[in-house]
PDB file of C-alpha atoms in Angstrom:
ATOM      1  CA  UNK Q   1      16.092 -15.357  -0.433  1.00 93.00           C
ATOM      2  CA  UNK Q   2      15.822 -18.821   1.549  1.00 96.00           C
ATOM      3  CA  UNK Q   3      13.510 -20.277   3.051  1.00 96.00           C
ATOM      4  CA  UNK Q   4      14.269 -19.058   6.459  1.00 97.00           C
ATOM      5  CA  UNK Q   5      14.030 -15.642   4.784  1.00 97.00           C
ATOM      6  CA  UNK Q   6      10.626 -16.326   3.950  1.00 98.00           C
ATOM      7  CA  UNK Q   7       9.246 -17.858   7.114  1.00 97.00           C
ATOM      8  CA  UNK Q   8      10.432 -14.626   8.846  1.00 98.00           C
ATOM      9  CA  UNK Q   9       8.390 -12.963   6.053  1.00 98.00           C
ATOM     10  CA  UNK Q  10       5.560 -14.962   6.766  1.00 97.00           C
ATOM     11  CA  UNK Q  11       5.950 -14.207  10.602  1.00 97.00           C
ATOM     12  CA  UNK Q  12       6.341 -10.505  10.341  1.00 97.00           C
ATOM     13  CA  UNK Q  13       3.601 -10.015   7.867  1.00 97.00           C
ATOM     14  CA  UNK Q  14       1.251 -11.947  10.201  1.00 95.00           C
ATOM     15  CA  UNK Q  15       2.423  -9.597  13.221  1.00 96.00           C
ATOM     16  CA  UNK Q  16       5.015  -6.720  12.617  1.00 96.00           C
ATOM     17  CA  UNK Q  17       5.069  -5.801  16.353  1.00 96.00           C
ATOM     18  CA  UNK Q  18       6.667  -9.355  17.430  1.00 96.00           C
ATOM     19  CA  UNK Q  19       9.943  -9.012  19.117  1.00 96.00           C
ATOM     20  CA  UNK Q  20      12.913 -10.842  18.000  1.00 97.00           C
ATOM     21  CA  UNK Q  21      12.919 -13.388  20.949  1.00 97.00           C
ATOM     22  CA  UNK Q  22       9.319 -14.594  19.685  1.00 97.00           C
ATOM     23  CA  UNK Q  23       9.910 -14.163  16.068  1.00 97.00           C
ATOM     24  CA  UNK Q  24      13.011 -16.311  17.141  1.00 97.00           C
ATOM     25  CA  UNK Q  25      11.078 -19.209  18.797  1.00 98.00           C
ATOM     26  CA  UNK Q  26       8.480 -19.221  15.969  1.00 97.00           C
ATOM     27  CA  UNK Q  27      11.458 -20.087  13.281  1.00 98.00           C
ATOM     28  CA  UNK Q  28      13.318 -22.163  15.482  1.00 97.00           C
ATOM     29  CA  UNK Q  29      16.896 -19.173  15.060  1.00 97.00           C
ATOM     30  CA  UNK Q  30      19.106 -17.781  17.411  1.00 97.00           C
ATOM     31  CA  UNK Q  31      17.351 -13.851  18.557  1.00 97.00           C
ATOM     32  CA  UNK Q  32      21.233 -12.879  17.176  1.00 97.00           C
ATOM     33  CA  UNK Q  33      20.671 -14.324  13.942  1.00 97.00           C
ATOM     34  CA  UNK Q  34      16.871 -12.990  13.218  1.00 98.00           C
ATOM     35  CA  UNK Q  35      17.819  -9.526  14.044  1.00 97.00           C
ATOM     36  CA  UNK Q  36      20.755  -9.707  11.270  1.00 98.00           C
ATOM     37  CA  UNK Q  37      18.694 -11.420   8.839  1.00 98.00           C
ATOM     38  CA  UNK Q  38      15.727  -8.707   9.378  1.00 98.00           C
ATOM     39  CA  UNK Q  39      18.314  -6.094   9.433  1.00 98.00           C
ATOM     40  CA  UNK Q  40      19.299  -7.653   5.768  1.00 98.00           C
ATOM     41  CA  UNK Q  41      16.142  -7.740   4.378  1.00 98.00           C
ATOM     42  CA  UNK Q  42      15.519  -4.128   5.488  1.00 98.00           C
ATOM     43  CA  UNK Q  43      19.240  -3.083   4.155  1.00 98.00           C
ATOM     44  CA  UNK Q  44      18.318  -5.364   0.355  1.00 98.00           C
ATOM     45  CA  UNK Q  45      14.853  -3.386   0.131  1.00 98.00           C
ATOM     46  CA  UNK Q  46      12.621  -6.109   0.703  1.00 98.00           C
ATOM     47  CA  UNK Q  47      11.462  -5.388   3.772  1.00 98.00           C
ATOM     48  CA  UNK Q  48      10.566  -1.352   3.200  1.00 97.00           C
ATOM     49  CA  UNK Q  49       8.056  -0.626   6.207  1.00 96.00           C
ATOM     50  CA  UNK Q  50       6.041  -1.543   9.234  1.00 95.00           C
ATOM     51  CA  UNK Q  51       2.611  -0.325   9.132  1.00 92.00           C
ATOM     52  CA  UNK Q  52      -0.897  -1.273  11.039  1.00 92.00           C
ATOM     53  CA  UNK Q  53      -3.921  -1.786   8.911  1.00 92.00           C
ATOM     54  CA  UNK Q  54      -6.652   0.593   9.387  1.00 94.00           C
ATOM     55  CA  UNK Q  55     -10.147  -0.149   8.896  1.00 95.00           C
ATOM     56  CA  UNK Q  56     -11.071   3.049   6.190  1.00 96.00           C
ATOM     57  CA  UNK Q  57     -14.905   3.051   7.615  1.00 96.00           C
ATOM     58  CA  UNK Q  58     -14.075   3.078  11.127  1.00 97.00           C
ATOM     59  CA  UNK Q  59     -11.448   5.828  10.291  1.00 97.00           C
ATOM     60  CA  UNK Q  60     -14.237   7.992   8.963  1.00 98.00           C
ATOM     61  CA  UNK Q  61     -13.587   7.100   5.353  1.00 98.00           C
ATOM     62  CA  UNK Q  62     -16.957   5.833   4.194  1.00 97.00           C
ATOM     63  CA  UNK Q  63     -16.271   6.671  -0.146  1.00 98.00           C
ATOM     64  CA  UNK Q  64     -13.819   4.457  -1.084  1.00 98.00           C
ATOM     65  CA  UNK Q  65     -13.118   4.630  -5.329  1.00 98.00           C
ATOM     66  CA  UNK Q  66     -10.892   4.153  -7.691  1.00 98.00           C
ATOM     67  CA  UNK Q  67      -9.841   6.537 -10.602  1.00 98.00           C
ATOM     68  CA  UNK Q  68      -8.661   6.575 -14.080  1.00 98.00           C
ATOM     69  CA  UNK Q  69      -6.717   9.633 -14.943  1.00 97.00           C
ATOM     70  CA  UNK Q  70      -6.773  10.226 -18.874  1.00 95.00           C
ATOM     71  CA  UNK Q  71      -3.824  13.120 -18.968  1.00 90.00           C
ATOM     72  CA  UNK Q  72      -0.437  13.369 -20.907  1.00 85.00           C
ATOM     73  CA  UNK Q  73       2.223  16.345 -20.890  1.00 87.00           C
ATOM     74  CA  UNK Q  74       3.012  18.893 -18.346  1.00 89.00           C
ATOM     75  CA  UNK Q  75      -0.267  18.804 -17.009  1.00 90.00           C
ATOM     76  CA  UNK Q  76       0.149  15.170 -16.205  1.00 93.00           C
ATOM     77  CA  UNK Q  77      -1.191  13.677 -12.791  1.00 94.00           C
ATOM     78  CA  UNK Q  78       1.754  11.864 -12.139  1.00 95.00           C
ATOM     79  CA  UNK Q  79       3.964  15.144 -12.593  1.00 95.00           C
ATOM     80  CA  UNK Q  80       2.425  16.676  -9.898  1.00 94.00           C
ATOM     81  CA  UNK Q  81       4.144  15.438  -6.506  1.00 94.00           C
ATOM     82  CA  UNK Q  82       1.692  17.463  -4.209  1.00 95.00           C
ATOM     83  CA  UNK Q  83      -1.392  14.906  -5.221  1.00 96.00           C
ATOM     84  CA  UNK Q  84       0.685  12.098  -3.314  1.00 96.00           C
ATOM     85  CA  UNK Q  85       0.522  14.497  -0.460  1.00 97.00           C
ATOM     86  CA  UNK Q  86      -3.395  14.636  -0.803  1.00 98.00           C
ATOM     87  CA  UNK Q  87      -4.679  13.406   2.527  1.00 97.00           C
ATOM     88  CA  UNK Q  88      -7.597  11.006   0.620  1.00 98.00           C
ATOM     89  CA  UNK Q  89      -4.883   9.726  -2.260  1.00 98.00           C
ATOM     90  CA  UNK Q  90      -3.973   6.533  -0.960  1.00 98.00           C
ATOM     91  CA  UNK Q  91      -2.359   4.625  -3.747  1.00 97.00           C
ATOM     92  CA  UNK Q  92      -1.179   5.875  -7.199  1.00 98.00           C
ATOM     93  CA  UNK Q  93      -0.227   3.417 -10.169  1.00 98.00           C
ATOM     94  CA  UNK Q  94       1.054   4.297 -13.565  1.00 97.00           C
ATOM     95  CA  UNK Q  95      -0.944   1.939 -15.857  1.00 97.00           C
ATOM     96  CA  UNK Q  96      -0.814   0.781 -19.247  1.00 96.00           C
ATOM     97  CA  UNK Q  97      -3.769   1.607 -21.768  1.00 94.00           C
ATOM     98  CA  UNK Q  98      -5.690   4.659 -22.478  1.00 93.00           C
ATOM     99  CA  UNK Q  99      -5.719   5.830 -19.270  1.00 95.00           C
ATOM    100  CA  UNK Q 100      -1.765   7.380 -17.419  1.00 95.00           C
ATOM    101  CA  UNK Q 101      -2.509   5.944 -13.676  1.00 97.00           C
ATOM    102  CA  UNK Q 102      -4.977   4.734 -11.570  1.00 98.00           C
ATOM    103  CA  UNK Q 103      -5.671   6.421  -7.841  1.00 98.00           C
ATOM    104  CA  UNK Q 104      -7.171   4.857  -4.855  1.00 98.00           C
ATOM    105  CA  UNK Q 105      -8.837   7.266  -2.964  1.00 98.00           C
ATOM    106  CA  UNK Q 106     -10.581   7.209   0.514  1.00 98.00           C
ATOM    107  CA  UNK Q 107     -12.858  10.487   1.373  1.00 98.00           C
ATOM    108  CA  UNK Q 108     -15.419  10.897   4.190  1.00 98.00           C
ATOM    109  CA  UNK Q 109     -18.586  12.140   2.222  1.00 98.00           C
ATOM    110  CA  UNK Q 110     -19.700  11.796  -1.384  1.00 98.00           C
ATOM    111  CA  UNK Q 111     -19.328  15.866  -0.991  1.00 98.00           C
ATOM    112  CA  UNK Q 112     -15.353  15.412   0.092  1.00 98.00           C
ATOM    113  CA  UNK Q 113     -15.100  12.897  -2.981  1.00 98.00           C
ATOM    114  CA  UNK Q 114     -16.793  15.334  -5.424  1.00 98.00           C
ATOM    115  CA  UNK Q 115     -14.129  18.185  -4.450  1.00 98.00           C
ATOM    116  CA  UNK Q 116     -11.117  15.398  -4.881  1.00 98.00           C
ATOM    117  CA  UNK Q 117     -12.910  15.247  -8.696  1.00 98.00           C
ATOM    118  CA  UNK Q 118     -12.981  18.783  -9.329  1.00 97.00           C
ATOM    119  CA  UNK Q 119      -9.225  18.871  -7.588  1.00 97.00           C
ATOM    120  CA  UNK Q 120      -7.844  16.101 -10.502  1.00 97.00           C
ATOM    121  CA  UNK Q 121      -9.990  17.562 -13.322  1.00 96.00           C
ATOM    122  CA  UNK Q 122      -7.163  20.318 -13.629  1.00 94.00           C
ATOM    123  CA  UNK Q 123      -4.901  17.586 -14.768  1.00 96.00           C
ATOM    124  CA  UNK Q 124      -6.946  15.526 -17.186  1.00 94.00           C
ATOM    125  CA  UNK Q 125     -10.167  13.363 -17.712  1.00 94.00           C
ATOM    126  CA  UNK Q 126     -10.992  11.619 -14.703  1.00 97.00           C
ATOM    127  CA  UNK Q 127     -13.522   8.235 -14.605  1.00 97.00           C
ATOM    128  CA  UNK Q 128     -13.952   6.973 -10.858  1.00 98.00           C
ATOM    129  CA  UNK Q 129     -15.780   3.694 -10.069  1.00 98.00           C
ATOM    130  CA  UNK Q 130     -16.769   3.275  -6.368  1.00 98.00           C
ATOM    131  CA  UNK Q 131     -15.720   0.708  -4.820  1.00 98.00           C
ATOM    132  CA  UNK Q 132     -19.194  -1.169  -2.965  1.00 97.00           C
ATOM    133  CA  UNK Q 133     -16.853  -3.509  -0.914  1.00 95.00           C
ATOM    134  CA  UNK Q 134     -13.672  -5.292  -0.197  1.00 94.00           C
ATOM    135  CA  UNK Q 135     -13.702  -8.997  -0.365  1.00 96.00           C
ATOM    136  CA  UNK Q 136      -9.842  -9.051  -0.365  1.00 95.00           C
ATOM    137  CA  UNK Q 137      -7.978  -5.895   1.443  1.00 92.00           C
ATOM    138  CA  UNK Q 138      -4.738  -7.303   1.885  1.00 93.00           C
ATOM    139  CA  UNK Q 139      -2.396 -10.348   1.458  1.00 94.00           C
ATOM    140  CA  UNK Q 140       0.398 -11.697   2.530  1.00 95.00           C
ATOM    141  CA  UNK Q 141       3.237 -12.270   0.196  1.00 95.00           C
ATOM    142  CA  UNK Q 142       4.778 -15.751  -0.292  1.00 95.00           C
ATOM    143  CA  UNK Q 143       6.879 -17.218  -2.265  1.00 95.00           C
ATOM    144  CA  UNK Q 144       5.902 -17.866  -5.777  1.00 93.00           C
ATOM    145  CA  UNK Q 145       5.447 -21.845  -7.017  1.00 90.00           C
TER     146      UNK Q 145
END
């Protein structure tokens, strides 16, 4: 990736919705040639969505946590593709340590969260840590130094 790569990364990050004409003006490129190079960096994998931000408390989502799953085997967590499909799953990583993976889940009432709990306990040990706030939700990626 170039530099031109990245300053349409930097553009589209900033504002997904912005037509190729603008996007165009903003790095100074042909509409013709932004289009193909966007169409690239779809095609290579590095550009894999567009997607708006959603505020989780405004979208009725007030118990935001994060949860350890302690499970190995058949049973495992991240054997079961219909937990992706969860509606208050939002992320699932498969970590290192004592712990398999690590959800981030969004529910609408400390009731909703406690039947997500019982929901995972069929798959192992589960240790959740609320999160109190978000000083960083998202960032932009850049180039590294």
């Amino acid at each position: 990736m170039d530099d031109m790569d990245w300053a349409l990364l930097r553009e589209l990050q900033a504002d997904a919705r912005l037509s190729f004409s603008e996007l165009s003006r903003r790095v100074h490129l042909s509409p013709p040639a932004v289009a193909e190079r966007v169409r690239r960096l779809e095609e290579a994998g590095v550009v894999t969505g567009y997607h708006a931000h959603i505020d989780l408390d405004k979208a009725g989502r007030t118990v935001v946590a994060l949860i350890r799953m302690s499970c190995y085997g058949p049973d495992c967590i991240l054997r079961d593709q219909s937990v992706a499909q969860w509606p208050e799953v939002l992320e699932i990583h498969r970590i290192t340590g004592d712990a398999c993976s690590m959800l981030k889940v969004a529910a609408s009432s400390i009731d909703a969260f406690e039947q997500v709990i019982d929901r995972l306990s069929r798959h192992g040990q589960p240790s959740s840590t609320m999160v109190l706030s978000t000083p960083l939700d998202w960032q932009p990626i850049t180039p590294l130094p």
